[in-house]
mmCIF file with all atom_site columns, C-alpha atoms in Angstrom:
data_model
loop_
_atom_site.group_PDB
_atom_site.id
_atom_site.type_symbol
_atom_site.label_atom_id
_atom_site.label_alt_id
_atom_site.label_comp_id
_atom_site.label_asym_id
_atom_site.label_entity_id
_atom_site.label_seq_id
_atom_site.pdbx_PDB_ins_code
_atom_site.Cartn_x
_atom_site.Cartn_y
_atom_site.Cartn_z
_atom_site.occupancy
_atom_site.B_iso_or_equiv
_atom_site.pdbx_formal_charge
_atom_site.auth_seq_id
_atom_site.auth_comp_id
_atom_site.auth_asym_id
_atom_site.auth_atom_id
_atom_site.pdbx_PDB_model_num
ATOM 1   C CA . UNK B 1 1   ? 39.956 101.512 16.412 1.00 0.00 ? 1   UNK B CA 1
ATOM 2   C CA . UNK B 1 2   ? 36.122 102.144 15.390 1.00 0.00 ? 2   UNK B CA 1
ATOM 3   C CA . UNK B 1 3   ? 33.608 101.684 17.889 1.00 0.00 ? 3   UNK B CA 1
ATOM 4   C CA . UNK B 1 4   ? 32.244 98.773  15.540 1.00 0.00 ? 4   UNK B CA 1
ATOM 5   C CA . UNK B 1 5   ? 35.388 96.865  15.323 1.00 0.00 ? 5   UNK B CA 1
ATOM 6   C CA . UNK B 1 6   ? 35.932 97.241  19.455 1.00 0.00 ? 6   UNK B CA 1
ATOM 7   C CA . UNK B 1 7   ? 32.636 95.563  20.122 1.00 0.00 ? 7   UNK B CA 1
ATOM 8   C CA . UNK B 1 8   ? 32.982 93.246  17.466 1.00 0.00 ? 8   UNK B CA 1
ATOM 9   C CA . UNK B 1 9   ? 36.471 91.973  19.171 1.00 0.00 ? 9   UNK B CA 1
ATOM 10  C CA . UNK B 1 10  ? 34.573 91.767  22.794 1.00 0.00 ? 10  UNK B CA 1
ATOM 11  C CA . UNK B 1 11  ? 31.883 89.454  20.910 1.00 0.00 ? 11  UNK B CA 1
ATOM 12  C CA . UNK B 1 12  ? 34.075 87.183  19.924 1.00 0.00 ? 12  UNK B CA 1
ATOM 13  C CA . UNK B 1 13  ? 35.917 87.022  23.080 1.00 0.00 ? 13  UNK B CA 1
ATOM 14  C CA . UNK B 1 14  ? 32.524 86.539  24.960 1.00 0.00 ? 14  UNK B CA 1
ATOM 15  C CA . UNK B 1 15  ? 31.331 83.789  22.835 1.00 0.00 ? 15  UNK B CA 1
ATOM 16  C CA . UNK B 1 16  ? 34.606 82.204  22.966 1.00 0.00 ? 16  UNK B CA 1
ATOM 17  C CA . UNK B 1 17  ? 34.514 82.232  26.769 1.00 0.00 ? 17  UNK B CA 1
ATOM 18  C CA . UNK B 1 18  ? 30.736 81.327  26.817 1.00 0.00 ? 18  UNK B CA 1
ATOM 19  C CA . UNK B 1 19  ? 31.677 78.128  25.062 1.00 0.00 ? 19  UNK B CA 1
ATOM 20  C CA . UNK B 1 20  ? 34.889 76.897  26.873 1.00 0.00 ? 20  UNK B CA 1
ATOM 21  C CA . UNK B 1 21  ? 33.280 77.699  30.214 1.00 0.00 ? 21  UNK B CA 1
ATOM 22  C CA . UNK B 1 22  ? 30.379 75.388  28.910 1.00 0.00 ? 22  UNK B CA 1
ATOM 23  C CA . UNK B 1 23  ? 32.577 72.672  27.433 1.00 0.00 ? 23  UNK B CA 1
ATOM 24  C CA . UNK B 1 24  ? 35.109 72.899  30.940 1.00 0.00 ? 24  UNK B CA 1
ATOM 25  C CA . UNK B 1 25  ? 32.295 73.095  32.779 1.00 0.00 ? 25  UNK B CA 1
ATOM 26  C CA . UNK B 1 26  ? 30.872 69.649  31.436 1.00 0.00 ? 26  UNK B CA 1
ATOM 27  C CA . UNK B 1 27  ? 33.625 67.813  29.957 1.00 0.00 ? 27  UNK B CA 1
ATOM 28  C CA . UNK B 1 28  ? 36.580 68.862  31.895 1.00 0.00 ? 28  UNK B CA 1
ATOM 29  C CA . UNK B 1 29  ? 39.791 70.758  30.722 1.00 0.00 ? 29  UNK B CA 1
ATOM 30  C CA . UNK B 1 30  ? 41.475 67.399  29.460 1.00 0.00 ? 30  UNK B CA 1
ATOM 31  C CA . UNK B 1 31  ? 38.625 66.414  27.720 1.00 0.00 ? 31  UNK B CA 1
ATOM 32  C CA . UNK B 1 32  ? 37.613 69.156  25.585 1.00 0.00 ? 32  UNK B CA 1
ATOM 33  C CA . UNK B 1 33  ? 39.683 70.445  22.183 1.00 0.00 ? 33  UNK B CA 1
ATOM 34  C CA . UNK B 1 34  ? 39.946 73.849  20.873 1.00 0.00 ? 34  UNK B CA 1
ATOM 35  C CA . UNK B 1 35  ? 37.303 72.565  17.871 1.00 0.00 ? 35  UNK B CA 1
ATOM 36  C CA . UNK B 1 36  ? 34.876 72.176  20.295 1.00 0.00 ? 36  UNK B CA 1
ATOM 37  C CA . UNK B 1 37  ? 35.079 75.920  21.747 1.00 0.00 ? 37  UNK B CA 1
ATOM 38  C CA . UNK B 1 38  ? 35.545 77.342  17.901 1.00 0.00 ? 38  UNK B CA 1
ATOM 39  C CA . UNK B 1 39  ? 32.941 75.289  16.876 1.00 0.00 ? 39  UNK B CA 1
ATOM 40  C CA . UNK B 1 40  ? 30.640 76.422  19.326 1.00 0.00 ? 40  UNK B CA 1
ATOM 41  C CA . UNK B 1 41  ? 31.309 79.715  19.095 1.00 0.00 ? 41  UNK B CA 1
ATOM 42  C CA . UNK B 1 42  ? 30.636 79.589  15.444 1.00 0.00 ? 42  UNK B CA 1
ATOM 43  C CA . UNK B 1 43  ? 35.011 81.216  14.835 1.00 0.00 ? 43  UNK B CA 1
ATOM 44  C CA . UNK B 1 44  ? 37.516 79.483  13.811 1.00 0.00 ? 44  UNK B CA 1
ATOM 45  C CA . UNK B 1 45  ? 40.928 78.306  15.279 1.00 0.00 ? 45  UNK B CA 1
ATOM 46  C CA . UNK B 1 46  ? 42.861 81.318  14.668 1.00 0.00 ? 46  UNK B CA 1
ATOM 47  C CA . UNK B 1 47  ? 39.982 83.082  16.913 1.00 0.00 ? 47  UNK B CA 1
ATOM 48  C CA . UNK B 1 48  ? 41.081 81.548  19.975 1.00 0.00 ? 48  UNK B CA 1
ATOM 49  C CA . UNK B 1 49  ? 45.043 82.197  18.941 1.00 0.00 ? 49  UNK B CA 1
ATOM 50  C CA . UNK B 1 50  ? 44.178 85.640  18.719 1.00 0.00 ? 50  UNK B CA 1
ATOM 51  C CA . UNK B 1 51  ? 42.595 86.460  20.981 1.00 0.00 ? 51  UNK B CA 1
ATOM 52  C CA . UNK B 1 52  ? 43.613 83.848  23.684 1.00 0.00 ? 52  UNK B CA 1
ATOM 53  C CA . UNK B 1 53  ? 47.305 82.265  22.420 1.00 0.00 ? 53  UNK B CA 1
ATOM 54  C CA . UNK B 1 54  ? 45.703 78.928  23.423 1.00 0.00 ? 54  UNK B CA 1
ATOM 55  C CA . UNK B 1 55  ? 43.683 76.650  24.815 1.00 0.00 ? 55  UNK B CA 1
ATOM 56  C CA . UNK B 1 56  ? 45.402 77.441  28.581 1.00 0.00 ? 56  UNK B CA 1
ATOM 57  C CA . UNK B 1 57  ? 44.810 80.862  27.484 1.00 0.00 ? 57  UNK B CA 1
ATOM 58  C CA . UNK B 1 58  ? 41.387 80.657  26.893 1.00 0.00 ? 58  UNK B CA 1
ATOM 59  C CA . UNK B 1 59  ? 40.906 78.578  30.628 1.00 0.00 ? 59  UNK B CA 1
ATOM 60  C CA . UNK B 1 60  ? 43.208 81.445  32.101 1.00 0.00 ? 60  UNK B CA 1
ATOM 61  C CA . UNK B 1 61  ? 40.351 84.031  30.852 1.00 0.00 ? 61  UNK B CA 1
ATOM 62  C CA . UNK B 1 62  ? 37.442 81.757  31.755 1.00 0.00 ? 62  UNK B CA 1
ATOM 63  C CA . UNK B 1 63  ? 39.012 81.255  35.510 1.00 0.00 ? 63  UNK B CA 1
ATOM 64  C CA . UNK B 1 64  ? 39.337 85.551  35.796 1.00 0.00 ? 64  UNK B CA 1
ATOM 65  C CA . UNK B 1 65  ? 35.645 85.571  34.595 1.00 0.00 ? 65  UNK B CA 1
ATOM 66  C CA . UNK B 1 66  ? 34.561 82.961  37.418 1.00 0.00 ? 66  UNK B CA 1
ATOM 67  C CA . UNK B 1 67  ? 36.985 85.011  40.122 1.00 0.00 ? 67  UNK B CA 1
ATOM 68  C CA . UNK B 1 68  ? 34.879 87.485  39.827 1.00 0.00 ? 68  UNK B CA 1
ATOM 69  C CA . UNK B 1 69  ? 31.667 86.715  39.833 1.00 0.00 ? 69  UNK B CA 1
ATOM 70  C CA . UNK B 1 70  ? 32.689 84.780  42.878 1.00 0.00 ? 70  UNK B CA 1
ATOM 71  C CA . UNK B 1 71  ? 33.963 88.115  43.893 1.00 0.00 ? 71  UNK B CA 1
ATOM 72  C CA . UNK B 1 72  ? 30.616 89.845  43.284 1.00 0.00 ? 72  UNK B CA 1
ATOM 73  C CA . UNK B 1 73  ? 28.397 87.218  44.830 1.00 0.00 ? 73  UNK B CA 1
ATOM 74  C CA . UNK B 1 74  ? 30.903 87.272  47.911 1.00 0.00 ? 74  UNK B CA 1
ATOM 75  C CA . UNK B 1 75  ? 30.919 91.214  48.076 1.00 0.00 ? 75  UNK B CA 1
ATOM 76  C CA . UNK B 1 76  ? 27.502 91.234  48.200 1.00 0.00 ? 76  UNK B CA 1
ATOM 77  C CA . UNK B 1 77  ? 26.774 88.488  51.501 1.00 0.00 ? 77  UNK B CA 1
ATOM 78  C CA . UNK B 1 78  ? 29.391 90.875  52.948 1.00 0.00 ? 78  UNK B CA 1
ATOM 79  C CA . UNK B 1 79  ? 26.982 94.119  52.073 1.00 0.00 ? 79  UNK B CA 1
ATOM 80  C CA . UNK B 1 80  ? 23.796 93.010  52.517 1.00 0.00 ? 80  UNK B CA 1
ATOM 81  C CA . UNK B 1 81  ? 24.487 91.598  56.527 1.00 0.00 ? 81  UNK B CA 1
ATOM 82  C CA . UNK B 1 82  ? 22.998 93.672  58.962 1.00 0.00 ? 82  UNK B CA 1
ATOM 83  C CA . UNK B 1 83  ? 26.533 94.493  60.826 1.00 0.00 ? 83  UNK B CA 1
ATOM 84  C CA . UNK B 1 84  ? 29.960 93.860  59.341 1.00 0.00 ? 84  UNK B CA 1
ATOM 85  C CA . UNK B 1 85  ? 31.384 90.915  61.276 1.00 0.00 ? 85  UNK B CA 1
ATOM 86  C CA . UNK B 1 86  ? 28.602 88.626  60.522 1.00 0.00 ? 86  UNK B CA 1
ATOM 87  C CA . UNK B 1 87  ? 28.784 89.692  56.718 1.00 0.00 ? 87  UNK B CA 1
ATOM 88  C CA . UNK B 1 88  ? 32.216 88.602  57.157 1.00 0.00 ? 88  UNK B CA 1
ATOM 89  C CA . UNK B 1 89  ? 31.894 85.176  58.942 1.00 0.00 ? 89  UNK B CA 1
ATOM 90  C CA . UNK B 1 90  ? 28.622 84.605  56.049 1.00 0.00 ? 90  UNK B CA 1
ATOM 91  C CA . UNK B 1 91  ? 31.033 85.462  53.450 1.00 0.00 ? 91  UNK B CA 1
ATOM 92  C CA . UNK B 1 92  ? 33.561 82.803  54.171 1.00 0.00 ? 92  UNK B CA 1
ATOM 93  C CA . UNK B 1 93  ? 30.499 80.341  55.240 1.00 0.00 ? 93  UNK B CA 1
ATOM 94  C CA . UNK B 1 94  ? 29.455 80.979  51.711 1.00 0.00 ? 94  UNK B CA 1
ATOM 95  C CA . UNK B 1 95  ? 32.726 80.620  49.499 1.00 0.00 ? 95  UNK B CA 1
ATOM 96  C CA . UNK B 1 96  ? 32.969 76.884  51.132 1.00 0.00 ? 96  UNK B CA 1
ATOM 97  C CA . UNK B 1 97  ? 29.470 75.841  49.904 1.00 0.00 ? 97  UNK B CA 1
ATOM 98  C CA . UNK B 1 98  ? 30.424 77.315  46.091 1.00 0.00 ? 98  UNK B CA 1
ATOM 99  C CA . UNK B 1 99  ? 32.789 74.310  46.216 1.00 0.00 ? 99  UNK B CA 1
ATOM 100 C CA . UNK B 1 100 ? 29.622 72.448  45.615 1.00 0.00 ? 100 UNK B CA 1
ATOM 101 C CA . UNK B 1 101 ? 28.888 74.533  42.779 1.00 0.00 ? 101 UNK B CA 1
ATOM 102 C CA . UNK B 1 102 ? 29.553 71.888  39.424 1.00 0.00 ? 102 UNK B CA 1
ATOM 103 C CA . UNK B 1 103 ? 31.039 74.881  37.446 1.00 0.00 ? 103 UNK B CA 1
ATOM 104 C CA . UNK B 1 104 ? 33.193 76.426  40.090 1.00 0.00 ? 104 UNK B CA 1
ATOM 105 C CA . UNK B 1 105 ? 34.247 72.922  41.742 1.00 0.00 ? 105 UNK B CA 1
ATOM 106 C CA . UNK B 1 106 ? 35.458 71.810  38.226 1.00 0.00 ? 106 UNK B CA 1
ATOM 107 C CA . UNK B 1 107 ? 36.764 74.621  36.441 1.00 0.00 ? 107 UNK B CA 1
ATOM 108 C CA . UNK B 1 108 ? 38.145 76.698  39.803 1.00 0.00 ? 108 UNK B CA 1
ATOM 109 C CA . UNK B 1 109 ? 39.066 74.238  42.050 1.00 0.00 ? 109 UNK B CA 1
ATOM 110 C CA . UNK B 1 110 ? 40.208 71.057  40.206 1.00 0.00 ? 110 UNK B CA 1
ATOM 111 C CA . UNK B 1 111 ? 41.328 72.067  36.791 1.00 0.00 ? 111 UNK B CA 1
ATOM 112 C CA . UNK B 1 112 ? 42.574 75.644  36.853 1.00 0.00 ? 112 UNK B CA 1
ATOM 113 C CA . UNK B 1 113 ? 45.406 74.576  39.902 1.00 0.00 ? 113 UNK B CA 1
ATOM 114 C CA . UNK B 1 114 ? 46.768 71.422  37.538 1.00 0.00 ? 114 UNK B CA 1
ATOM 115 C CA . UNK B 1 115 ? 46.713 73.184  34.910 1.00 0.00 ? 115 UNK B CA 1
ATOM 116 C CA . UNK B 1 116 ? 47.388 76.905  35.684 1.00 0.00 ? 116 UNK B CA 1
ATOM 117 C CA . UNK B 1 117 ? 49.086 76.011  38.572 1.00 0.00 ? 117 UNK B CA 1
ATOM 118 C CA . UNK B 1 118 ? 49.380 78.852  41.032 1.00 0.00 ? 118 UNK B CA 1
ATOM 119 C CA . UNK B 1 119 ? 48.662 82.292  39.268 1.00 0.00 ? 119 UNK B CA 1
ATOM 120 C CA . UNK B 1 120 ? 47.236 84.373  41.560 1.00 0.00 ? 120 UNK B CA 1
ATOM 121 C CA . UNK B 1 121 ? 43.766 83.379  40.046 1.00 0.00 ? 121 UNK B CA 1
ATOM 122 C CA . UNK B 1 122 ? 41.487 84.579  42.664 1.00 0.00 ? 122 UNK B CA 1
ATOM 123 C CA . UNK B 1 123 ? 43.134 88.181  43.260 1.00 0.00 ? 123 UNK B CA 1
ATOM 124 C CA . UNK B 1 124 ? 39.714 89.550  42.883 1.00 0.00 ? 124 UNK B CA 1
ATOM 125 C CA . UNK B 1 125 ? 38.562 87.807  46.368 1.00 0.00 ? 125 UNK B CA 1
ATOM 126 C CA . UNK B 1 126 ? 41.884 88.497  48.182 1.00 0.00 ? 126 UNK B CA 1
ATOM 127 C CA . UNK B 1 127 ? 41.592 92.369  47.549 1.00 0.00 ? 127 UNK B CA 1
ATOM 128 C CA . UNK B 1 128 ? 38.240 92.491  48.309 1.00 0.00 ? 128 UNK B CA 1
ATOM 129 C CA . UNK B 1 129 ? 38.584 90.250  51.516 1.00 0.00 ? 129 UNK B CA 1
ATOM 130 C CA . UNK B 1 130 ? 41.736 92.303  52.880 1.00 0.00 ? 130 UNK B CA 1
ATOM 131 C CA . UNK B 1 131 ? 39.114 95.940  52.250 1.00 0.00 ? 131 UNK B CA 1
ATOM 132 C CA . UNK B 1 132 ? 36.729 93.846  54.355 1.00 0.00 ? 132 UNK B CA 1
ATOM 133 C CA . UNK B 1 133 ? 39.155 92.880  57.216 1.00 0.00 ? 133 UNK B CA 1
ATOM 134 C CA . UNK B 1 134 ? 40.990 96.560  56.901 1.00 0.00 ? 134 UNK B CA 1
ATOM 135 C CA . UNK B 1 135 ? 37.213 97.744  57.545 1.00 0.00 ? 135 UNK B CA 1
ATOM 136 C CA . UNK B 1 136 ? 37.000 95.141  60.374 1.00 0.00 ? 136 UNK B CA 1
ATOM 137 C CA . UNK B 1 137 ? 40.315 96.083  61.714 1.00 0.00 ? 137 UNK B CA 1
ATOM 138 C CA . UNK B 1 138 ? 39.272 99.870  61.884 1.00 0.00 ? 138 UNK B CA 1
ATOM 139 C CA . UNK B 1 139 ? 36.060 98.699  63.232 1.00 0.00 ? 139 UNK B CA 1
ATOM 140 C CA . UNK B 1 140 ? 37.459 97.310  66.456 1.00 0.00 ? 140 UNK B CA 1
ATOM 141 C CA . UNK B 1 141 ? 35.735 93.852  65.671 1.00 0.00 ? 141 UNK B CA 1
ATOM 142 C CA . UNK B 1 142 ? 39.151 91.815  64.918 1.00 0.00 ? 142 UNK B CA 1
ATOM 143 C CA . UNK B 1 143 ? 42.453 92.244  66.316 1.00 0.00 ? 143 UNK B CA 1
ATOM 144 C CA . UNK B 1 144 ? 44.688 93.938  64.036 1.00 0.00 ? 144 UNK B CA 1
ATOM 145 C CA . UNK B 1 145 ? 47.127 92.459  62.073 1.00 0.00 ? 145 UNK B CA 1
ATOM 146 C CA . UNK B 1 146 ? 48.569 92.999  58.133 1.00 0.00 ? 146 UNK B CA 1
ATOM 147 C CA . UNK B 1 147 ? 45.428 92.750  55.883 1.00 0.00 ? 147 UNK B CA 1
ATOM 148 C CA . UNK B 1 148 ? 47.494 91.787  53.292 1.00 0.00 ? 148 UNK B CA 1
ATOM 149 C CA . UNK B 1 149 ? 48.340 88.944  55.103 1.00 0.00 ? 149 UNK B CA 1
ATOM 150 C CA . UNK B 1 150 ? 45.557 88.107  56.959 1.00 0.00 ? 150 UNK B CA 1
ATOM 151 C CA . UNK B 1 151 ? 43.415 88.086  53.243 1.00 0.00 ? 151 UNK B CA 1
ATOM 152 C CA . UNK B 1 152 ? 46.429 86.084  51.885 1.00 0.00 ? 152 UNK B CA 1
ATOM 153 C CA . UNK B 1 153 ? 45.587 83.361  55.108 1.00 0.00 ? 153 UNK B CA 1
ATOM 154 C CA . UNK B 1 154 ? 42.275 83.122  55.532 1.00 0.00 ? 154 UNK B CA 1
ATOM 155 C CA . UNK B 1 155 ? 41.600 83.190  51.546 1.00 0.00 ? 155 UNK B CA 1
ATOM 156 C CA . UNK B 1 156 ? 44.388 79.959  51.342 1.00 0.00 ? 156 UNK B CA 1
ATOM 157 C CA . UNK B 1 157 ? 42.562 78.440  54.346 1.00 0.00 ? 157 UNK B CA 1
ATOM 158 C CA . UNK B 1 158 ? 39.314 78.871  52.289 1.00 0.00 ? 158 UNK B CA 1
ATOM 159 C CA . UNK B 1 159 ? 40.397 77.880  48.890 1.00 0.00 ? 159 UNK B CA 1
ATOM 160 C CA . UNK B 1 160 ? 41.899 74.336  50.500 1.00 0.00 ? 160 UNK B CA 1
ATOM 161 C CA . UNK B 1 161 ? 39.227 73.600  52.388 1.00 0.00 ? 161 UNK B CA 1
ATOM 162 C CA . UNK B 1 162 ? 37.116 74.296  49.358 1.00 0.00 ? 162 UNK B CA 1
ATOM 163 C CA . UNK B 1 163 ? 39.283 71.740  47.340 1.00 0.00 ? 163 UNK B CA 1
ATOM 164 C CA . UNK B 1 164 ? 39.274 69.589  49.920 1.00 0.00 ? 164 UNK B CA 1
ATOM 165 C CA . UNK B 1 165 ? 35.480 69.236  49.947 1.00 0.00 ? 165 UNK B CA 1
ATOM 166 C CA . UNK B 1 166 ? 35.270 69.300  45.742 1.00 0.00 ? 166 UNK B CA 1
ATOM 167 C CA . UNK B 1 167 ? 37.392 66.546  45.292 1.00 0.00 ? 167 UNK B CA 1
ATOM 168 C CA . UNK B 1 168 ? 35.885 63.888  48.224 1.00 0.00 ? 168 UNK B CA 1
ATOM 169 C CA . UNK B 1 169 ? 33.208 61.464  47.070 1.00 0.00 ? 169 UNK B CA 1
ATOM 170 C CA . UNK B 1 170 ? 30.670 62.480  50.035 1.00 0.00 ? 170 UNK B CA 1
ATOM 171 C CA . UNK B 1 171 ? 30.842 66.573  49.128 1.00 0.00 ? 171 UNK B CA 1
ATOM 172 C CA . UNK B 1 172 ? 28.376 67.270  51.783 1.00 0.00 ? 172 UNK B CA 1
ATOM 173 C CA . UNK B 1 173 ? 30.057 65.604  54.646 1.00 0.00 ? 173 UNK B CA 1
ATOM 174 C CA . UNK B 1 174 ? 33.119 67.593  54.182 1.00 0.00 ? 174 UNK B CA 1
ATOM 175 C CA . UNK B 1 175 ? 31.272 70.692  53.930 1.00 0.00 ? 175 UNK B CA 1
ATOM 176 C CA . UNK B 1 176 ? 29.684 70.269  57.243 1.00 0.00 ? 176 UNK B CA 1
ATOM 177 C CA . UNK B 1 177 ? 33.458 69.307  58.570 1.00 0.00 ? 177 UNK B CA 1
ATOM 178 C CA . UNK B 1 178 ? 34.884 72.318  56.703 1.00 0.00 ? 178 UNK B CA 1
ATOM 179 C CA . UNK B 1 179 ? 31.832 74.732  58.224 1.00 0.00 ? 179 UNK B CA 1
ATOM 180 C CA . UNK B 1 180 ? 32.460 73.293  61.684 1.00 0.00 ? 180 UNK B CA 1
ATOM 181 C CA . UNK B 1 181 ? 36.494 74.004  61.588 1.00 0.00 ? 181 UNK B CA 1
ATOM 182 C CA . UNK B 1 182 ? 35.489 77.482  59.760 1.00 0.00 ? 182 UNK B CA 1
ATOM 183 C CA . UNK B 1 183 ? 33.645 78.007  63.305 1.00 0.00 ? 183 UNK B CA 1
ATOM 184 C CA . UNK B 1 184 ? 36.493 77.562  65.730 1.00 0.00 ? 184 UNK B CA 1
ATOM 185 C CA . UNK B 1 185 ? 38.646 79.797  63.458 1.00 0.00 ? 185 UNK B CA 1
ATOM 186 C CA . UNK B 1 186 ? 36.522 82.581  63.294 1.00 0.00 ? 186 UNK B CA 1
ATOM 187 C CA . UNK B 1 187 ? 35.857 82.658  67.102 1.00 0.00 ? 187 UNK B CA 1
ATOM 188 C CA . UNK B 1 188 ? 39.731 82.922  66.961 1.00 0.00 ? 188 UNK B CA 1
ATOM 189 C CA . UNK B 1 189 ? 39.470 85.990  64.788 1.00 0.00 ? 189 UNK B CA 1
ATOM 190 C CA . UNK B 1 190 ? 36.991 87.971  66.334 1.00 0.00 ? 190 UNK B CA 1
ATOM 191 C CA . UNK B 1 191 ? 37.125 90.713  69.432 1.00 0.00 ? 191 UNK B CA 1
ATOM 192 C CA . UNK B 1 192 ? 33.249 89.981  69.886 1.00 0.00 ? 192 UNK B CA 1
ATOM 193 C CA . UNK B 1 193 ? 31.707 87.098  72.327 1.00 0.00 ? 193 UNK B CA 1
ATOM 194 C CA . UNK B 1 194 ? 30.167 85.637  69.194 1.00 0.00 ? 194 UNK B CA 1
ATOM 195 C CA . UNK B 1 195 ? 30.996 84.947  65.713 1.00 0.00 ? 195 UNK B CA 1
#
């Protein structure tokens, strides 16, 4: 394939995300059509077959995108903190208030789970979460335990909680609630006096 025709194909699957992450982002899964994306994106239908199968297709690839720039902005709370454990506790702190976020709260937490059900959509933030405890583990800071299943715990605890929040009509109440229980369960995690 010619270097021209490559980028061309990664063009039109950018646009076509750019749009449906726009269109799921304001209108909700349900309430968008595959016109709207195509249109858009200035393609046409058999755009999104190609390159997507279909419109759960398309959310499938507009979730991954999300996952990991969720990932990134996560990864990098966690690198910036001036000692490990306290990038860790920040770094669960902060995927709780993204459920506030109107693109992640919609598209992430209320539509991809009834429509994609469970597919392993944030795999970015569980690997990246079990390095960080592995480090923590190594570290002396945390008790140790399976990362794999550690990440696979606290990550579920998170992503409920997060729903939890995104789908209550006072947000911001919940959030405190969730930060408060996020408290008591990190003490519970940690070999250090404070958390």
């Amino acid at each position: 394939m010619s270097r021209a025709r490559a980028e061309m194909i990664e063009d039109t699957r950018a646009r076509l995300i750019a749009s449906a992450r726009r269109a799921f982002a304001t209108q909700g899964y349900a309430n968008t059509s595959m016109d709207d994306f195509t249109a858009s994106a200035g393609l046409t239908r058999g755009a999104l077959y190609h390159h997507f199968g279909d419109k759960k297709g398309l959310l499938a690839a507009v979730v991954a995108q999300l996952d990991s720039e969720m990932d990134v902005r996560l990864q990098r709370i966690s690198e910036q903190a001036v000692e490990p454990w306290s990038g860790f506790c920040e770094r669960c702190r902060a995927y709780l208030r993204m459920a506030q976020d109107p693109e992640i709260q919609r598209i992430v937490l209320q539509d991809a789970p009834a429509v994609l059900g469970d597919t392993g959509s944030q795999q970015h933030c569980v690997e990246s979460l079990r390095q960080l405890l592995e480090a923590l583990m190594q570290a002396g800071l945390m008790p140790t335990a399976s990362s794999h299943a550690l990440a696979q715990l606290i990550n579920g605890s998170l992503v409920n909680t997060a729903l939890w929040i995104a789908r209550d009509e006072h947000p911001s109440t919940r959030l405190e609630e969730g930060l408060q229980g996020l408290e008591l369960l990190l003490r519970g995690l940690s070999l250090t006096p404070t958390a």
